[in-house]
JSON list of C-alpha atoms in Angstrom, two decimals:
[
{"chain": "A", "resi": 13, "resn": "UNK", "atom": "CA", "xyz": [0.01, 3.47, 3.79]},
{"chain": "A", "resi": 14, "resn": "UNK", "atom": "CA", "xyz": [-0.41, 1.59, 0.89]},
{"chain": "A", "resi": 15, "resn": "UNK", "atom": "CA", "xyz": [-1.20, 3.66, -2.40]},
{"chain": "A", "resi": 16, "resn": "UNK", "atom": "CA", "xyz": [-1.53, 0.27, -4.85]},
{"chain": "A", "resi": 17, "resn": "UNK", "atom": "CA", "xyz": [-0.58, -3.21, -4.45]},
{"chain": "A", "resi": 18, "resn": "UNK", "atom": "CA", "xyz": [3.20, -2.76, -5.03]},
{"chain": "A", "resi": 19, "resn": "UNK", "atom": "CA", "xyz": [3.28, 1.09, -3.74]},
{"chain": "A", "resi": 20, "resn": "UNK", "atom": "CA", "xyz": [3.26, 2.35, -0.52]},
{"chain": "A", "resi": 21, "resn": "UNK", "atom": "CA", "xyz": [3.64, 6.39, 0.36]},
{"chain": "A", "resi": 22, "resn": "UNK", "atom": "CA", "xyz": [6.36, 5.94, 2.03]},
{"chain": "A", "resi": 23, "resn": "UNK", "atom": "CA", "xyz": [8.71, 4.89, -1.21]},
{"chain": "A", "resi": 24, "resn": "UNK", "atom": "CA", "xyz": [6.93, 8.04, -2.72]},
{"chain": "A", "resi": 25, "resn": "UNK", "atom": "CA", "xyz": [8.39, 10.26, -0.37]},
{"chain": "A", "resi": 26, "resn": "UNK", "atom": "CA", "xyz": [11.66, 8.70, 0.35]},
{"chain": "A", "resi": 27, "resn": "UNK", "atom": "CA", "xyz": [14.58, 11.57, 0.04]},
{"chain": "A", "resi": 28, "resn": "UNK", "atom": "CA", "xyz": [18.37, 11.46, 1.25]},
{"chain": "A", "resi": 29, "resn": "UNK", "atom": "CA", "xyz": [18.37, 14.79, 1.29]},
{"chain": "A", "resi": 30, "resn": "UNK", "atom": "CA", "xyz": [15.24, 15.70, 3.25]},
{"chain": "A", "resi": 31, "resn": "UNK", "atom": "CA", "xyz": [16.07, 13.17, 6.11]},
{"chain": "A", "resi": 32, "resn": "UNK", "atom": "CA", "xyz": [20.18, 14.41, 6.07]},
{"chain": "A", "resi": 33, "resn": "UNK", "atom": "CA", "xyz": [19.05, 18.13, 5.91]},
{"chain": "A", "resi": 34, "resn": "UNK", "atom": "CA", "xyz": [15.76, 17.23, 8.16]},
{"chain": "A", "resi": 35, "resn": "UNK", "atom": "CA", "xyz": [13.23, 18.14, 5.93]},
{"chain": "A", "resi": 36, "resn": "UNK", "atom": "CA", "xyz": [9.55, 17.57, 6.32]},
{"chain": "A", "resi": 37, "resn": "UNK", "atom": "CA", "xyz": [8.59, 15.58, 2.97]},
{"chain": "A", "resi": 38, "resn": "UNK", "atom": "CA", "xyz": [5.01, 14.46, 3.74]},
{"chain": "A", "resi": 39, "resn": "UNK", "atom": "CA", "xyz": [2.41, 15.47, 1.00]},
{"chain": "A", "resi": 40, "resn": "UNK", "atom": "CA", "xyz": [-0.95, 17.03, 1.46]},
{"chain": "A", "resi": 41, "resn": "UNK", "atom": "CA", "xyz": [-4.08, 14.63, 1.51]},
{"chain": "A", "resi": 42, "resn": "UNK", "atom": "CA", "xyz": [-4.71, 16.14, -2.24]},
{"chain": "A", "resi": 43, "resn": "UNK", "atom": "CA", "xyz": [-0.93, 15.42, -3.06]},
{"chain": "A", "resi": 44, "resn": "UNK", "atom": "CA", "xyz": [-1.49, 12.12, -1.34]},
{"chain": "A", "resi": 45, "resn": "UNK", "atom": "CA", "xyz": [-4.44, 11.16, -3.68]},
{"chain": "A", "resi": 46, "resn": "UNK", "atom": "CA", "xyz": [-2.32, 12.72, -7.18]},
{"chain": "A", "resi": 47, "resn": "UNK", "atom": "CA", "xyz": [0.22, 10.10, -5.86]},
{"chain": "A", "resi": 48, "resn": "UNK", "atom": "CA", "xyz": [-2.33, 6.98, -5.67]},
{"chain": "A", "resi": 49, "resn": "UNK", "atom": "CA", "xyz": [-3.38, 8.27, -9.13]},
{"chain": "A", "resi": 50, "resn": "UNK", "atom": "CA", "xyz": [0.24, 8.30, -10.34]},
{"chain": "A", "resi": 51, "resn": "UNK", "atom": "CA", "xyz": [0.62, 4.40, -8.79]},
{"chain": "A", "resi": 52, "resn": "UNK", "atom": "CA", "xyz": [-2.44, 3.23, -10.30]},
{"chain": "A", "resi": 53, "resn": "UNK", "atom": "CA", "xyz": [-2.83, 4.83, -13.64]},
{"chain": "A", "resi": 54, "resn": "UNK", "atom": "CA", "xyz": [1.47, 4.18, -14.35]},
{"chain": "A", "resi": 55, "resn": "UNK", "atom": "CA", "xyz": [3.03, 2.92, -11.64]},
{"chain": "A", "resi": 56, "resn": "UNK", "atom": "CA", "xyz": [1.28, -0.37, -11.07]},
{"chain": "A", "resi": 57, "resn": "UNK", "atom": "CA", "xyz": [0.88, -1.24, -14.60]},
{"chain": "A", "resi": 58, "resn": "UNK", "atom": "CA", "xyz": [3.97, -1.01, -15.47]},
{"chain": "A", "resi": 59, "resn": "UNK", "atom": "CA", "xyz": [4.71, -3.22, -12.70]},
{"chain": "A", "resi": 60, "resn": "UNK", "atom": "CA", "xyz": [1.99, -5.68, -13.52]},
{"chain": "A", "resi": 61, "resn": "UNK", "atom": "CA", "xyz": [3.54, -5.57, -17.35]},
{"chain": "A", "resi": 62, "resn": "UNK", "atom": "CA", "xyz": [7.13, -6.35, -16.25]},
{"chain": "A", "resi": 63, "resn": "UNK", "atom": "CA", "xyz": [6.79, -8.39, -13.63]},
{"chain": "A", "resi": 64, "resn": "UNK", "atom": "CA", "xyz": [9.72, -6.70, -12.28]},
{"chain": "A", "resi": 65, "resn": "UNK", "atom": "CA", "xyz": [10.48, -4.46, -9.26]},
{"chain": "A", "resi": 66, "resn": "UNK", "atom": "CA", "xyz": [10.14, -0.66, -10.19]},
{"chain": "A", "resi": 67, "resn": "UNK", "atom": "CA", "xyz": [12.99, 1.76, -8.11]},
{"chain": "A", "resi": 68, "resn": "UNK", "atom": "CA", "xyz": [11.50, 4.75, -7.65]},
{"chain": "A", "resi": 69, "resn": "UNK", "atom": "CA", "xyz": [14.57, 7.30, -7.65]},
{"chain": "A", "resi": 70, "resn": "UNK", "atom": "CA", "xyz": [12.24, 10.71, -7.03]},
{"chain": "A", "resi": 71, "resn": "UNK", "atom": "CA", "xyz": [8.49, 11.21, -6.21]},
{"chain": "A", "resi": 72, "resn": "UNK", "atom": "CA", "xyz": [6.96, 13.56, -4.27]},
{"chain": "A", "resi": 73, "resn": "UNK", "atom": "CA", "xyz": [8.99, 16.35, -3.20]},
{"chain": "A", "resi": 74, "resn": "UNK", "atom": "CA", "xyz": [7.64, 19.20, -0.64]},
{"chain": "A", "resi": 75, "resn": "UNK", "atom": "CA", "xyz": [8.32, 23.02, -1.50]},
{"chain": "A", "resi": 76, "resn": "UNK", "atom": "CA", "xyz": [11.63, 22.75, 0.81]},
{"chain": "A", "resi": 77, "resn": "UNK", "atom": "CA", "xyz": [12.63, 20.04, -0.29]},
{"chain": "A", "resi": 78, "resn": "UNK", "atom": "CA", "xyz": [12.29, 21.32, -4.22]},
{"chain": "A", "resi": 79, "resn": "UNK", "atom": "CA", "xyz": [14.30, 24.26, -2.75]},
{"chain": "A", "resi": 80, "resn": "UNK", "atom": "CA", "xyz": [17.18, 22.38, -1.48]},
{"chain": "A", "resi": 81, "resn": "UNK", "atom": "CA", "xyz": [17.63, 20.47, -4.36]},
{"chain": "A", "resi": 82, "resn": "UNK", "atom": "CA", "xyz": [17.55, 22.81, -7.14]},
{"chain": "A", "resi": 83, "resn": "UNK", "atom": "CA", "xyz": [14.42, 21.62, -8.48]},
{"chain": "A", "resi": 84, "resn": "UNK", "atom": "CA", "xyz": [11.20, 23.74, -9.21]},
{"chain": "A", "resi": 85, "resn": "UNK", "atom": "CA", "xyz": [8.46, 24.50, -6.45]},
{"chain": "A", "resi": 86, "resn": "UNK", "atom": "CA", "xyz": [5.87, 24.18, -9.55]},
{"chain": "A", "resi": 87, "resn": "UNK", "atom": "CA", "xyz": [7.28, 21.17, -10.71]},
{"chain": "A", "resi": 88, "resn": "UNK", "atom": "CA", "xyz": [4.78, 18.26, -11.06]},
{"chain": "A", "resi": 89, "resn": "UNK", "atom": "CA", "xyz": [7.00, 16.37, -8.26]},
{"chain": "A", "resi": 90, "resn": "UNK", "atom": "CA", "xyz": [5.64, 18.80, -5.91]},
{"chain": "A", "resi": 91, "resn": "UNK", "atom": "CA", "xyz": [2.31, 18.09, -6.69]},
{"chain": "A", "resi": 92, "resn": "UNK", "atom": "CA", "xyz": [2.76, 14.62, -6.26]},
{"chain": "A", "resi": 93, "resn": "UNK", "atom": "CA", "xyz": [2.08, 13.80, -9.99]},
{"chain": "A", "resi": 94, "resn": "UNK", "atom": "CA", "xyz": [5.09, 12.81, -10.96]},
{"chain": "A", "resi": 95, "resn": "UNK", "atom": "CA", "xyz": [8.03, 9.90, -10.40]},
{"chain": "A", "resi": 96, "resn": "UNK", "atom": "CA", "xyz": [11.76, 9.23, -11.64]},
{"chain": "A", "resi": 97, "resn": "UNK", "atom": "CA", "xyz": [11.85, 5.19, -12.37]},
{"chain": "A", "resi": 98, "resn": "UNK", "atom": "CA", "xyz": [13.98, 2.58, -13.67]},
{"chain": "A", "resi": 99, "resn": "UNK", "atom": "CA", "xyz": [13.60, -1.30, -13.67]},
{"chain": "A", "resi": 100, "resn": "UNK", "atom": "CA", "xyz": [16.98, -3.00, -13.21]},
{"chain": "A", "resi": 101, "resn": "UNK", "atom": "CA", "xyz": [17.57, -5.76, -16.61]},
{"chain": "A", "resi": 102, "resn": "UNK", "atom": "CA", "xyz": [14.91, -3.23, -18.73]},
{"chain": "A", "resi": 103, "resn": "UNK", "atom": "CA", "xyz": [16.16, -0.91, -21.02]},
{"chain": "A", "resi": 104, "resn": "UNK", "atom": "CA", "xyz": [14.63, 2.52, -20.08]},
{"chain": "A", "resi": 105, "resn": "UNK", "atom": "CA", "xyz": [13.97, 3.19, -23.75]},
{"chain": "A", "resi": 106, "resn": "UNK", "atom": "CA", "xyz": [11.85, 0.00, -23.55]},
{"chain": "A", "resi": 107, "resn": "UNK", "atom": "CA", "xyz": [10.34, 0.87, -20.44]},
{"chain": "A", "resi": 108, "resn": "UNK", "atom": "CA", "xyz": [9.39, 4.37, -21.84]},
{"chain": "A", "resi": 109, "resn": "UNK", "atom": "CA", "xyz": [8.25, 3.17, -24.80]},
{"chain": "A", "resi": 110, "resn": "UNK", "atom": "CA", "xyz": [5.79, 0.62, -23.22]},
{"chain": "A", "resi": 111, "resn": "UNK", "atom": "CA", "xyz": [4.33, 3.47, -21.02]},
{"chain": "A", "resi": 112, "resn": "UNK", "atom": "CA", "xyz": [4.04, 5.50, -24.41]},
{"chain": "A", "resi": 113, "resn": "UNK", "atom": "CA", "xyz": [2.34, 3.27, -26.43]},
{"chain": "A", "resi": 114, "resn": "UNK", "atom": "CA", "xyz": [-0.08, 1.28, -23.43]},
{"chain": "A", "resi": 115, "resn": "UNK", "atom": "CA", "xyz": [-0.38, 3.78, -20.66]},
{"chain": "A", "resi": 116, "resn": "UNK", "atom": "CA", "xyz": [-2.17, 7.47, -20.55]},
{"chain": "A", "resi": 117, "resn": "UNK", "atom": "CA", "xyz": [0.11, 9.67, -19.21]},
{"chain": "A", "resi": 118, "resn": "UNK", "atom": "CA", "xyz": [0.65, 13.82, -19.01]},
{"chain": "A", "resi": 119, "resn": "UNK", "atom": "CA", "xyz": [4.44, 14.00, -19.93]},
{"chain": "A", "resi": 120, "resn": "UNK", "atom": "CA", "xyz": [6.87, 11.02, -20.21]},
{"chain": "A", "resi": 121, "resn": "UNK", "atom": "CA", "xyz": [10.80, 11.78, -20.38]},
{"chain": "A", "resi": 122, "resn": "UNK", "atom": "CA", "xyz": [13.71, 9.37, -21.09]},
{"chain": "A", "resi": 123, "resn": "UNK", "atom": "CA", "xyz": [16.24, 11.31, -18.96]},
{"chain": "A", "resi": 124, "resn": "UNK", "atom": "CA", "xyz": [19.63, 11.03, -20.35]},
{"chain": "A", "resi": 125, "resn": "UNK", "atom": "CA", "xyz": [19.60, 7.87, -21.74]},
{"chain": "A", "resi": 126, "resn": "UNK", "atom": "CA", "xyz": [22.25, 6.67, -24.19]},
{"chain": "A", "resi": 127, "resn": "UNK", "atom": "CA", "xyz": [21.83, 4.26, -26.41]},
{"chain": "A", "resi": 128, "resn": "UNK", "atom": "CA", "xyz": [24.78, 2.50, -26.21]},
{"chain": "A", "resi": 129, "resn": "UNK", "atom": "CA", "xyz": [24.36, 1.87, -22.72]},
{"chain": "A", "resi": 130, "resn": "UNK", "atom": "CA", "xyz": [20.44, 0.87, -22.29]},
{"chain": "A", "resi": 131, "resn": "UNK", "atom": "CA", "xyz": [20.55, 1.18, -18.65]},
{"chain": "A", "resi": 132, "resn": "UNK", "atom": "CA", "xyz": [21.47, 4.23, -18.67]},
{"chain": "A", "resi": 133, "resn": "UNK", "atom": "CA", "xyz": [19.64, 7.74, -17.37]},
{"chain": "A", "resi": 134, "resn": "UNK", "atom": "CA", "xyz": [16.14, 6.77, -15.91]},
{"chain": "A", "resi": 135, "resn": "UNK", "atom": "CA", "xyz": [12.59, 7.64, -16.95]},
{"chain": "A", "resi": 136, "resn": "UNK", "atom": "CA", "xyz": [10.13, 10.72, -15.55]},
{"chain": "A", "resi": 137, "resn": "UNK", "atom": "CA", "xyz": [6.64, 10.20, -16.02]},
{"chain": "A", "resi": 138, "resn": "UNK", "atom": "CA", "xyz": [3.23, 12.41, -14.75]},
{"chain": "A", "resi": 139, "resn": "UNK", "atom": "CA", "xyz": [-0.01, 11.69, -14.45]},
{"chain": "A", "resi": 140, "resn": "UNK", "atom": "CA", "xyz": [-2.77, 14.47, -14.17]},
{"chain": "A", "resi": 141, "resn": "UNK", "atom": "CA", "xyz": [-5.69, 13.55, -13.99]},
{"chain": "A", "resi": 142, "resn": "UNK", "atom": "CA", "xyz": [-8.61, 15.18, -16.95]},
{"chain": "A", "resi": 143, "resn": "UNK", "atom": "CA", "xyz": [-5.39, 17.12, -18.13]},
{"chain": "A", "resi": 144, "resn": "UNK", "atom": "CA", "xyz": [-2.91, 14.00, -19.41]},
{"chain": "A", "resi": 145, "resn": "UNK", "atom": "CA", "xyz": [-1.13, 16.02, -22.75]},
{"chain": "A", "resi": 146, "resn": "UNK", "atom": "CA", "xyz": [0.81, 12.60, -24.21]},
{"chain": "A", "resi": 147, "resn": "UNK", "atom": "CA", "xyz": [4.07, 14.45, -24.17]},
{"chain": "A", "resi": 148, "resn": "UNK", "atom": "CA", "xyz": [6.64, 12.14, -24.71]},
{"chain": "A", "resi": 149, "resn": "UNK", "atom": "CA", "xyz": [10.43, 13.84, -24.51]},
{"chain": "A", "resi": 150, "resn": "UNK", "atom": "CA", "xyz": [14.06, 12.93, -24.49]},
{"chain": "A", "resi": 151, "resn": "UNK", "atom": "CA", "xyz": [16.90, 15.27, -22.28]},
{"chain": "A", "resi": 152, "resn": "UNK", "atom": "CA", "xyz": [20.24, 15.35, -22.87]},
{"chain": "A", "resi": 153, "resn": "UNK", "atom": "CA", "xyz": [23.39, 17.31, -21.93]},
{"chain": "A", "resi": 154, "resn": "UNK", "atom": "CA", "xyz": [24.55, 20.13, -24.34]},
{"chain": "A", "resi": 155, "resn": "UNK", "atom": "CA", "xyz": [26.97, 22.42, -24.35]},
{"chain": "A", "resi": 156, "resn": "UNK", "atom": "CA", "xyz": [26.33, 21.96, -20.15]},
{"chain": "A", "resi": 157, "resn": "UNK", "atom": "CA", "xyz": [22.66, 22.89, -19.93]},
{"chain": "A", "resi": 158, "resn": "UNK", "atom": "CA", "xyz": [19.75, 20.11, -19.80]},
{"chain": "A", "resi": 159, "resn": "UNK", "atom": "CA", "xyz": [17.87, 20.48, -23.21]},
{"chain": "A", "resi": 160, "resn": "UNK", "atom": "CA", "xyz": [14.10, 18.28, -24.38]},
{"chain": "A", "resi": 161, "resn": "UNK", "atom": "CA", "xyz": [13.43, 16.87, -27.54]},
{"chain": "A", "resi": 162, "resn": "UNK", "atom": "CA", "xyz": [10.32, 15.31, -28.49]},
{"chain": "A", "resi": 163, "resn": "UNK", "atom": "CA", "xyz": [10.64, 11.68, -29.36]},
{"chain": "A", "resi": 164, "resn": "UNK", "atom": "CA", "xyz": [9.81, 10.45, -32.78]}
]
């Protein structure tokens, strides 16, 4: 099924883990439709803008599959609002920064990027639709616990 030109549901739900621990990852029809509106109101433009293959590392992710994984059941994954993305050759301080300042989106993070390495960590962005906040945030490693700081 094909969510936008360039996206299909199946990248979207993709997970190592879920197929090696034989978890059911398919979304609800309303997840299915917050993931078209992720592809169409990010995804695709930012395709479109680089001209350039996005790798989607995370999208949606099922309660169980949250579970296994460590990650939140309420996360916006779950709902199948949210993506982790890089484009190989882009600097994902560049990427995020396009999204930022061209795109409408509900929270934008540049996971652990450093800047002497520009392809480093990748970027999380949401999309909710009627309820997009503009959050734009940095994470890091301190003292060994994940910490956010807005960007300036």
């Amino acid at each position: 099924m094909n969510l936008t030109k360039n996206f299909s549901l199946s990248e979207l739900t993709k997970s190592q883990t879920a197929e090696r621990k034989g978890i059911d990852n398919t979304p609800s029809p309303e997840h299915q439709e917050n993931l078209k509106l992720l592809c169409t109101a990010i995804l695709q433009p930012v395709r479109d803008h680089f001209s350039k293959v996005v790798t989607i590392s995370s999208g949606y992710r099922s309660p169980e599959l949250c579970t296994a994984i460590g990650s939140k059941i309420t996360s916006q994954h779950a709902k199948g609002q949210a993506a982790d993305f890089e484009i190989f050759g882009v600097s994902n301080k560049a990427l995020a920064d396009y999204i930022d300042s061209e795109l409408h989106y509900d929270q934008l993070i540049l996971e652990y990027w450093n800047e002497s390495d520009p392809n480093s960590g990748w970027v999380h962005c949401s999309f909710s639709q009627g309820n997009n906040r503009k959050q734009y945030l940095k994470a890091f490693k301190s003292n060994g616990a994940t910490k956010y700081e807005p960007m300036v």
